[in-house]
PDB file of C-alpha atoms in Angstrom:
ATOM      1  CA  UNK A  26      55.435   8.789 -18.654  1.00 42.00           C
ATOM      2  CA  UNK A  27      56.167   6.955 -21.871  1.00 40.00           C
ATOM      3  CA  UNK A  28      53.824   5.543 -24.479  1.00 36.00           C
ATOM      4  CA  UNK A  29      51.682   2.475 -23.852  1.00 34.00           C
ATOM      5  CA  UNK A  30      53.440   0.360 -26.491  1.00 38.00           C
ATOM      6  CA  UNK A  31      55.475  -2.551 -25.176  1.00 43.00           C
ATOM      7  CA  UNK A  32      59.119  -2.311 -26.122  1.00 43.00           C
ATOM      8  CA  UNK A  33      62.321  -3.852 -24.900  1.00 44.00           C
ATOM      9  CA  UNK A  34      65.788  -2.465 -25.508  1.00 48.00           C
ATOM     10  CA  UNK A  35      69.310  -3.372 -24.511  1.00 46.00           C
ATOM     11  CA  UNK A  36      72.298  -1.137 -23.913  1.00 40.00           C
ATOM     12  CA  UNK A  37      74.591  -1.581 -26.953  1.00 37.00           C
ATOM     13  CA  UNK A  38      77.855  -3.392 -26.297  1.00 35.00           C
ATOM     14  CA  UNK A  39      76.900  -4.304 -22.745  1.00 37.00           C
ATOM     15  CA  UNK A  40      77.085  -8.063 -23.200  1.00 48.00           C
ATOM     16  CA  UNK A  41      80.763  -8.508 -22.406  1.00 46.00           C
ATOM     17  CA  UNK A  42      83.017  -7.043 -19.750  1.00 46.00           C
ATOM     18  CA  UNK A  43      86.795  -6.530 -19.631  1.00 48.00           C
ATOM     19  CA  UNK A  44      88.883  -9.215 -21.305  1.00 49.00           C
ATOM     20  CA  UNK A  45      85.740 -10.772 -22.759  1.00 50.00           C
ATOM     21  CA  UNK A  46      84.238 -11.619 -19.375  1.00 60.00           C
ATOM     22  CA  UNK A  47      80.473 -11.808 -19.474  1.00 81.00           C
ATOM     23  CA  UNK A  48      78.543  -9.437 -17.240  1.00 88.00           C
ATOM     24  CA  UNK A  49      75.491 -10.362 -15.176  1.00 93.00           C
ATOM     25  CA  UNK A  50      72.368  -9.361 -17.066  1.00 95.00           C
ATOM     26  CA  UNK A  51      69.858  -7.084 -15.350  1.00 97.00           C
ATOM     27  CA  UNK A  52      66.354  -6.192 -16.493  1.00 97.00           C
ATOM     28  CA  UNK A  53      65.115  -2.631 -15.909  1.00 97.00           C
ATOM     29  CA  UNK A  54      61.319  -2.265 -16.010  1.00 97.00           C
ATOM     30  CA  UNK A  55      60.427   1.432 -16.228  1.00 96.00           C
ATOM     31  CA  UNK A  56      57.846   3.243 -18.357  1.00 95.00           C
ATOM     32  CA  UNK A  57      59.549   6.665 -18.277  1.00 94.00           C
ATOM     33  CA  UNK A  58      62.021   6.570 -21.215  1.00 94.00           C
ATOM     34  CA  UNK A  59      64.384   9.165 -19.723  1.00 94.00           C
ATOM     35  CA  UNK A  60      64.535   7.413 -16.360  1.00 94.00           C
ATOM     36  CA  UNK A  61      64.892   4.037 -18.065  1.00 94.00           C
ATOM     37  CA  UNK A  62      67.899   5.354 -20.000  1.00 95.00           C
ATOM     38  CA  UNK A  63      69.367   6.949 -16.865  1.00 94.00           C
ATOM     39  CA  UNK A  64      69.150   3.737 -14.820  1.00 95.00           C
ATOM     40  CA  UNK A  65      70.527   1.685 -17.711  1.00 94.00           C
ATOM     41  CA  UNK A  66      73.469   4.071 -18.029  1.00 95.00           C
ATOM     42  CA  UNK A  67      74.274   3.756 -14.312  1.00 94.00           C
ATOM     43  CA  UNK A  68      74.258  -0.028 -14.556  1.00 95.00           C
ATOM     44  CA  UNK A  69      75.868  -0.568 -17.952  1.00 93.00           C
ATOM     45  CA  UNK A  70      79.482  -0.261 -16.769  1.00 92.00           C
ATOM     46  CA  UNK A  71      79.174  -3.375 -14.589  1.00 94.00           C
ATOM     47  CA  UNK A  72      76.166  -5.163 -16.066  1.00 96.00           C
ATOM     48  CA  UNK A  73      74.512  -6.140 -19.298  1.00 95.00           C
ATOM     49  CA  UNK A  74      71.221  -4.241 -19.237  1.00 96.00           C
ATOM     50  CA  UNK A  75      67.923  -5.090 -20.901  1.00 96.00           C
ATOM     51  CA  UNK A  76      64.891  -2.862 -20.422  1.00 95.00           C
ATOM     52  CA  UNK A  77      61.121  -3.062 -20.718  1.00 96.00           C
ATOM     53  CA  UNK A  78      58.516  -0.355 -20.279  1.00 95.00           C
ATOM     54  CA  UNK A  79      55.957  -2.337 -18.276  1.00 96.00           C
ATOM     55  CA  UNK A  80      55.476  -5.620 -16.466  1.00 96.00           C
ATOM     56  CA  UNK A  81      53.844  -7.419 -19.368  1.00 96.00           C
ATOM     57  CA  UNK A  82      56.701  -6.547 -21.727  1.00 96.00           C
ATOM     58  CA  UNK A  83      59.165  -7.798 -19.111  1.00 96.00           C
ATOM     59  CA  UNK A  84      57.344 -11.127 -18.763  1.00 96.00           C
ATOM     60  CA  UNK A  85      57.246 -11.556 -22.539  1.00 96.00           C
ATOM     61  CA  UNK A  86      61.021 -11.221 -22.677  1.00 95.00           C
ATOM     62  CA  UNK A  87      61.466 -13.745 -19.873  1.00 94.00           C
ATOM     63  CA  UNK A  88      59.073 -16.156 -21.588  1.00 94.00           C
ATOM     64  CA  UNK A  89      61.114 -15.694 -24.784  1.00 93.00           C
ATOM     65  CA  UNK A  90      64.277 -16.797 -22.998  1.00 93.00           C
ATOM     66  CA  UNK A  91      65.711 -13.749 -21.217  1.00 93.00           C
ATOM     67  CA  UNK A  92      67.272 -14.900 -17.932  1.00 92.00           C
ATOM     68  CA  UNK A  93      68.054 -11.797 -15.845  1.00 96.00           C
ATOM     69  CA  UNK A  94      70.222 -12.158 -12.762  1.00 95.00           C
ATOM     70  CA  UNK A  95      68.177  -9.371 -11.139  1.00 97.00           C
ATOM     71  CA  UNK A  96      65.179  -7.188 -11.981  1.00 98.00           C
ATOM     72  CA  UNK A  97      64.713  -3.515 -11.124  1.00 97.00           C
ATOM     73  CA  UNK A  98      61.116  -2.415 -11.511  1.00 96.00           C
ATOM     74  CA  UNK A  99      59.102   0.758 -11.208  1.00 95.00           C
ATOM     75  CA  UNK A 100      55.910   0.471  -9.165  1.00 93.00           C
ATOM     76  CA  UNK A 101      53.352   2.515 -11.110  1.00 92.00           C
ATOM     77  CA  UNK A 102      53.253   1.557 -14.807  1.00 94.00           C
ATOM     78  CA  UNK A 103      50.546   1.138 -17.458  1.00 93.00           C
ATOM     79  CA  UNK A 104      49.400  -2.277 -18.726  1.00 94.00           C
ATOM     80  CA  UNK A 105      50.991  -4.198 -15.808  1.00 94.00           C
ATOM     81  CA  UNK A 106      52.332  -2.443 -12.720  1.00 94.00           C
ATOM     82  CA  UNK A 107      55.165  -3.454 -10.404  1.00 94.00           C
ATOM     83  CA  UNK A 108      52.909  -5.264  -7.932  1.00 93.00           C
ATOM     84  CA  UNK A 109      51.406  -7.445 -10.672  1.00 94.00           C
ATOM     85  CA  UNK A 110      54.832  -8.182 -12.119  1.00 96.00           C
ATOM     86  CA  UNK A 111      56.162  -9.090  -8.678  1.00 93.00           C
ATOM     87  CA  UNK A 112      53.219 -11.429  -8.023  1.00 92.00           C
ATOM     88  CA  UNK A 113      53.797 -13.215 -11.336  1.00 93.00           C
ATOM     89  CA  UNK A 114      57.538 -13.550 -10.750  1.00 94.00           C
ATOM     90  CA  UNK A 115      57.299 -14.762  -7.152  1.00 89.00           C
ATOM     91  CA  UNK A 116      54.413 -17.087  -7.980  1.00 88.00           C
ATOM     92  CA  UNK A 117      56.325 -18.998 -10.665  1.00 88.00           C
ATOM     93  CA  UNK A 118      58.896 -21.662  -9.758  1.00 87.00           C
ATOM     94  CA  UNK A 119      60.970 -20.667 -12.792  1.00 89.00           C
ATOM     95  CA  UNK A 120      61.379 -17.026 -11.730  1.00 92.00           C
ATOM     96  CA  UNK A 121      60.788 -16.760  -7.975  1.00 89.00           C
ATOM     97  CA  UNK A 122      64.543 -17.030  -7.305  1.00 90.00           C
ATOM     98  CA  UNK A 123      65.283 -13.837  -9.298  1.00 94.00           C
ATOM     99  CA  UNK A 124      65.932 -10.906  -6.930  1.00 94.00           C
ATOM    100  CA  UNK A 125      63.582  -7.969  -7.513  1.00 95.00           C
ATOM    101  CA  UNK A 126      64.348  -4.392  -6.478  1.00 95.00           C
ATOM    102  CA  UNK A 127      61.434  -1.950  -6.491  1.00 93.00           C
ATOM    103  CA  UNK A 128      62.294   1.631  -7.451  1.00 91.00           C
ATOM    104  CA  UNK A 129      59.428   4.005  -6.751  1.00 87.00           C
ATOM    105  CA  UNK A 130      58.560   7.598  -5.940  1.00 84.00           C
ATOM    106  CA  UNK A 131      55.808   6.359  -3.610  1.00 78.00           C
ATOM    107  CA  UNK A 132      57.139   6.703  -0.066  1.00 72.00           C
ATOM    108  CA  UNK A 133      53.939   5.542   1.648  1.00 77.00           C
ATOM    109  CA  UNK A 134      54.712   2.771   4.130  1.00 76.00           C
ATOM    110  CA  UNK A 135      51.617   0.852   2.996  1.00 79.00           C
ATOM    111  CA  UNK A 136      53.019   0.562  -0.534  1.00 83.00           C
ATOM    112  CA  UNK A 137      56.256  -0.810   0.867  1.00 82.00           C
ATOM    113  CA  UNK A 138      54.400  -3.265   3.114  1.00 82.00           C
ATOM    114  CA  UNK A 139      52.390  -4.553   0.158  1.00 85.00           C
ATOM    115  CA  UNK A 140      55.552  -5.145  -1.881  1.00 87.00           C
ATOM    116  CA  UNK A 141      57.257  -6.837   1.073  1.00 84.00           C
ATOM    117  CA  UNK A 142      54.275  -9.151   1.569  1.00 83.00           C
ATOM    118  CA  UNK A 143      54.475 -10.245  -2.057  1.00 87.00           C
ATOM    119  CA  UNK A 144      58.179 -10.950  -1.668  1.00 87.00           C
ATOM    120  CA  UNK A 145      60.189  -7.995  -3.006  1.00 90.00           C
ATOM    121  CA  UNK A 146      63.892  -8.330  -2.207  1.00 90.00           C
ATOM    122  CA  UNK A 147      64.663  -4.621  -1.837  1.00 91.00           C
ATOM    123  CA  UNK A 148      62.820  -1.314  -2.055  1.00 90.00           C
ATOM    124  CA  UNK A 149      64.323   2.090  -2.918  1.00 90.00           C
ATOM    125  CA  UNK A 150      62.599   5.467  -2.987  1.00 88.00           C
ATOM    126  CA  UNK A 151      63.218   7.810  -5.929  1.00 86.00           C
ATOM    127  CA  UNK A 152      65.304   9.904  -6.153  1.00 85.00           C
ATOM    128  CA  UNK A 153      67.873   7.317  -5.108  1.00 87.00           C
ATOM    129  CA  UNK A 154      71.622   7.505  -4.587  1.00 89.00           C
ATOM    130  CA  UNK A 155      73.489   5.855  -7.469  1.00 92.00           C
ATOM    131  CA  UNK A 156      76.166   4.320  -5.249  1.00 92.00           C
ATOM    132  CA  UNK A 157      73.564   2.936  -2.850  1.00 91.00           C
ATOM    133  CA  UNK A 158      71.685   1.321  -5.727  1.00 93.00           C
ATOM    134  CA  UNK A 159      74.855  -0.325  -7.029  1.00 94.00           C
ATOM    135  CA  UNK A 160      75.812  -1.617  -3.573  1.00 93.00           C
ATOM    136  CA  UNK A 161      72.336  -3.055  -2.976  1.00 92.00           C
ATOM    137  CA  UNK A 162      72.404  -4.816  -6.342  1.00 94.00           C
ATOM    138  CA  UNK A 163      75.876  -6.204  -5.679  1.00 94.00           C
ATOM    139  CA  UNK A 164      74.812  -7.520  -2.267  1.00 91.00           C
ATOM    140  CA  UNK A 165      71.711  -9.223  -3.668  1.00 91.00           C
ATOM    141  CA  UNK A 166      73.727 -10.895  -6.423  1.00 92.00           C
ATOM    142  CA  UNK A 167      76.306 -12.060  -3.875  1.00 89.00           C
ATOM    143  CA  UNK A 168      73.502 -13.566  -1.782  1.00 85.00           C
ATOM    144  CA  UNK A 169      72.195 -15.454  -4.812  1.00 83.00           C
ATOM    145  CA  UNK A 170      75.694 -16.714  -5.596  1.00 84.00           C
ATOM    146  CA  UNK A 171      76.168 -17.837  -1.997  1.00 81.00           C
ATOM    147  CA  UNK A 172      72.878 -19.773  -2.052  1.00 75.00           C
ATOM    148  CA  UNK A 173      73.810 -21.432  -5.332  1.00 71.00           C
ATOM    149  CA  UNK A 174      77.151 -22.459  -3.848  1.00 65.00           C
ATOM    150  CA  UNK A 175      75.591 -24.025  -0.750  1.00 52.00           C
ATOM    151  CA  UNK A 176      75.565 -27.848  -0.392  1.00 48.00           C
ATOM    152  CA  UNK A 177      72.788 -29.352  -2.474  1.00 42.00           C
ATOM    153  CA  UNK A 178      71.110 -31.036   0.492  1.00 40.00           C
ATOM    154  CA  UNK A 179      70.491 -27.639   2.066  1.00 37.00           C
ATOM    155  CA  UNK A 180      69.242 -26.016  -1.108  1.00 39.00           C
ATOM    156  CA  UNK A 181      65.504 -25.589  -1.219  1.00 42.00           C
ATOM    157  CA  UNK A 182      63.293 -23.640  -3.541  1.00 45.00           C
ATOM    158  CA  UNK A 183      61.734 -20.787  -1.588  1.00 45.00           C
ATOM    159  CA  UNK A 184      58.044 -21.195  -0.932  1.00 45.00           C
ATOM    160  CA  UNK A 185      55.407 -18.500  -1.344  1.00 47.00           C
ATOM    161  CA  UNK A 186      56.553 -15.246   0.256  1.00 54.00           C
ATOM    162  CA  UNK A 187      53.637 -15.077   2.695  1.00 61.00           C
ATOM    163  CA  UNK A 188      51.037 -17.727   3.535  1.00 74.00           C
ATOM    164  CA  UNK A 189      47.335 -16.894   3.607  1.00 78.00           C
ATOM    165  CA  UNK A 190      47.371 -17.224   7.398  1.00 84.00           C
ATOM    166  CA  UNK A 191      50.310 -14.823   7.661  1.00 84.00           C
ATOM    167  CA  UNK A 192      48.618 -12.340   5.353  1.00 83.00           C
ATOM    168  CA  UNK A 193      45.450 -12.357   7.468  1.00 85.00           C
ATOM    169  CA  UNK A 194      47.535 -11.816  10.610  1.00 88.00           C
ATOM    170  CA  UNK A 195      49.463  -8.946   9.033  1.00 86.00           C
ATOM    171  CA  UNK A 196      46.298  -7.271   7.750  1.00 86.00           C
ATOM    172  CA  UNK A 197      44.763  -7.490  11.231  1.00 88.00           C
ATOM    173  CA  UNK A 198      47.953  -6.117  12.763  1.00 90.00           C
ATOM    174  CA  UNK A 199      48.148  -3.224  10.287  1.00 87.00           C
ATOM    175  CA  UNK A 200      44.475  -2.450  10.835  1.00 87.00           C
ATOM    176  CA  UNK A 201      44.901  -2.325  14.602  1.00 90.00           C
ATOM    177  CA  UNK A 202      47.946  -0.054  14.336  1.00 89.00           C
ATOM    178  CA  UNK A 203      46.154   2.310  11.951  1.00 85.00           C
ATOM    179  CA  UNK A 204      43.115   2.531  14.235  1.00 88.00           C
ATOM    180  CA  UNK A 205      45.242   3.298  17.294  1.00 89.00           C
ATOM    181  CA  UNK A 206      47.893   5.640  15.891  1.00 85.00           C
ATOM    182  CA  UNK A 207      46.510   8.551  17.914  1.00 84.00           C
ATOM    183  CA  UNK A 208      46.935   6.575  21.155  1.00 86.00           C
ATOM    184  CA  UNK A 209      50.069   7.867  22.877  1.00 82.00           C
ATOM    185  CA  UNK A 210      50.394   4.587  24.771  1.00 85.00           C
ATOM    186  CA  UNK A 211      50.737   2.553  21.561  1.00 88.00           C
ATOM    187  CA  UNK A 212      54.074   0.767  21.881  1.00 89.00           C
ATOM    188  CA  UNK A 213      55.767  -2.520  21.083  1.00 89.00           C
ATOM    189  CA  UNK A 214      54.871  -3.759  24.572  1.00 91.00           C
ATOM    190  CA  UNK A 215      51.221  -2.795  24.084  1.00 90.00           C
ATOM    191  CA  UNK A 216      51.100  -4.452  20.651  1.00 92.00           C
ATOM    192  CA  UNK A 217      52.655  -7.655  21.954  1.00 90.00           C
ATOM    193  CA  UNK A 218      50.065  -7.742  24.749  1.00 91.00           C
ATOM    194  CA  UNK A 219      47.172  -7.047  22.352  1.00 91.00           C
ATOM    195  CA  UNK A 220      48.223  -9.896  20.044  1.00 91.00           C
ATOM    196  CA  UNK A 221      49.058 -12.294  22.900  1.00 91.00           C
ATOM    197  CA  UNK A 222      52.729 -12.548  21.967  1.00 90.00           C
ATOM    198  CA  UNK A 223      56.023 -11.902  23.680  1.00 91.00           C
ATOM    199  CA  UNK A 224      57.944  -8.898  22.396  1.00 90.00           C
ATOM    200  CA  UNK A 225      60.620 -11.200  20.972  1.00 89.00           C
ATOM    201  CA  UNK A 226      57.965 -13.254  19.138  1.00 89.00           C
ATOM    202  CA  UNK A 227      56.445 -10.070  17.723  1.00 90.00           C
ATOM    203  CA  UNK A 228      59.893  -8.969  16.572  1.00 90.00           C
ATOM    204  CA  UNK A 229      60.491 -12.275  14.768  1.00 88.00           C
ATOM    205  CA  UNK A 230      57.024 -12.257  13.203  1.00 88.00           C
ATOM    206  CA  UNK A 231      57.266  -8.717  11.827  1.00 87.00           C
ATOM    207  CA  UNK A 232      60.853  -9.200  10.666  1.00 85.00           C
ATOM    208  CA  UNK A 233      59.833 -12.325   8.780  1.00 83.00           C
ATOM    209  CA  UNK A 234      56.784 -10.750   7.153  1.00 83.00           C
ATOM    210  CA  UNK A 235      57.923  -7.172   6.521  1.00 81.00           C
ATOM    211  CA  UNK A 236      61.665  -7.014   7.072  1.00 79.00           C
ATOM    212  CA  UNK A 237      61.090  -4.342   9.731  1.00 82.00           C
ATOM    213  CA  UNK A 238      61.395  -4.380  13.503  1.00 85.00           C
ATOM    214  CA  UNK A 239      58.254  -3.385  15.477  1.00 87.00           C
ATOM    215  CA  UNK A 240      59.837  -0.028  16.380  1.00 86.00           C
ATOM    216  CA  UNK A 241      60.753   0.691  12.758  1.00 85.00           C
ATOM    217  CA  UNK A 242      57.337  -0.493  11.615  1.00 84.00           C
ATOM    218  CA  UNK A 243      55.585   1.983  13.925  1.00 85.00           C
ATOM    219  CA  UNK A 244      57.894   4.753  12.742  1.00 83.00           C
ATOM    220  CA  UNK A 245      57.101   3.991   9.095  1.00 81.00           C
ATOM    221  CA  UNK A 246      53.350   3.991   9.712  1.00 81.00           C
ATOM    222  CA  UNK A 247      53.477   7.248  11.689  1.00 80.00           C
ATOM    223  CA  UNK A 248      55.633   8.948   9.051  1.00 78.00           C
ATOM    224  CA  UNK A 249      53.269   7.751   6.339  1.00 77.00           C
ATOM    225  CA  UNK A 250      50.266   9.133   8.219  1.00 76.00           C
ATOM    226  CA  UNK A 251      52.045  12.455   8.819  1.00 76.00           C
ATOM    227  CA  UNK A 252      52.813  12.764   5.096  1.00 73.00           C
ATOM    228  CA  UNK A 253      49.202  11.998   4.237  1.00 72.00           C
ATOM    229  CA  UNK A 254      47.918  14.701   6.591  1.00 74.00           C
ATOM    230  CA  UNK A 255      50.367  17.254   5.186  1.00 73.00           C
ATOM    231  CA  UNK A 256      49.339  16.416   1.616  1.00 68.00           C
ATOM    232  CA  UNK A 257      45.653  16.805   2.517  1.00 70.00           C
ATOM    233  CA  UNK A 258      46.313  20.240   4.005  1.00 72.00           C
ATOM    234  CA  UNK A 259      48.264  21.421   0.962  1.00 59.00           C
TER     235      UNK A 259
END
């Protein structure tokens, strides 16, 4: 990991593309200098890249006038981590529209769920595939462009990612799943019955709150628990 000082750098000559066309500006928030340079290098051919080594440094740049089209952030950082940065960004009307991609070595499903609840737009596990990262970024930027091009009467500022009521429901749901993972009869049908919902309603609820289907959600939780048990035995 890098030092605890707050620095921001920009890839030299990345401000303009071919024939003087301006490139979308991305902000990379990563406290490991080598990884920060590596990610910036991947992006610099298509994008203007600014970088910060923690969440607080990133916010200072935004407050000073930096307007990134998209932010890529590490999860675990000193001073201000990725969760705290995400909460600040999604809680501010001036920045909540900026897509945020979380890049992290933490594969635990609970970490992903927490980021999804706050409102992260995408989540990639390190080591990541360079081409996949570029495609995900391109798709997010296209989505933003499409929203901006929509008729004004349909344009609405997104509200908070998850309401307090939704968060309580999701915490109860996660708690129930964790407590009953060893039950071989635990299924989408059983969960829908337990929470007095139809399977289709459960699907819509989980998709809205986590981006995952009930089947995928159960798979993620079980894989996370299996990894935890293996790590404890090591």
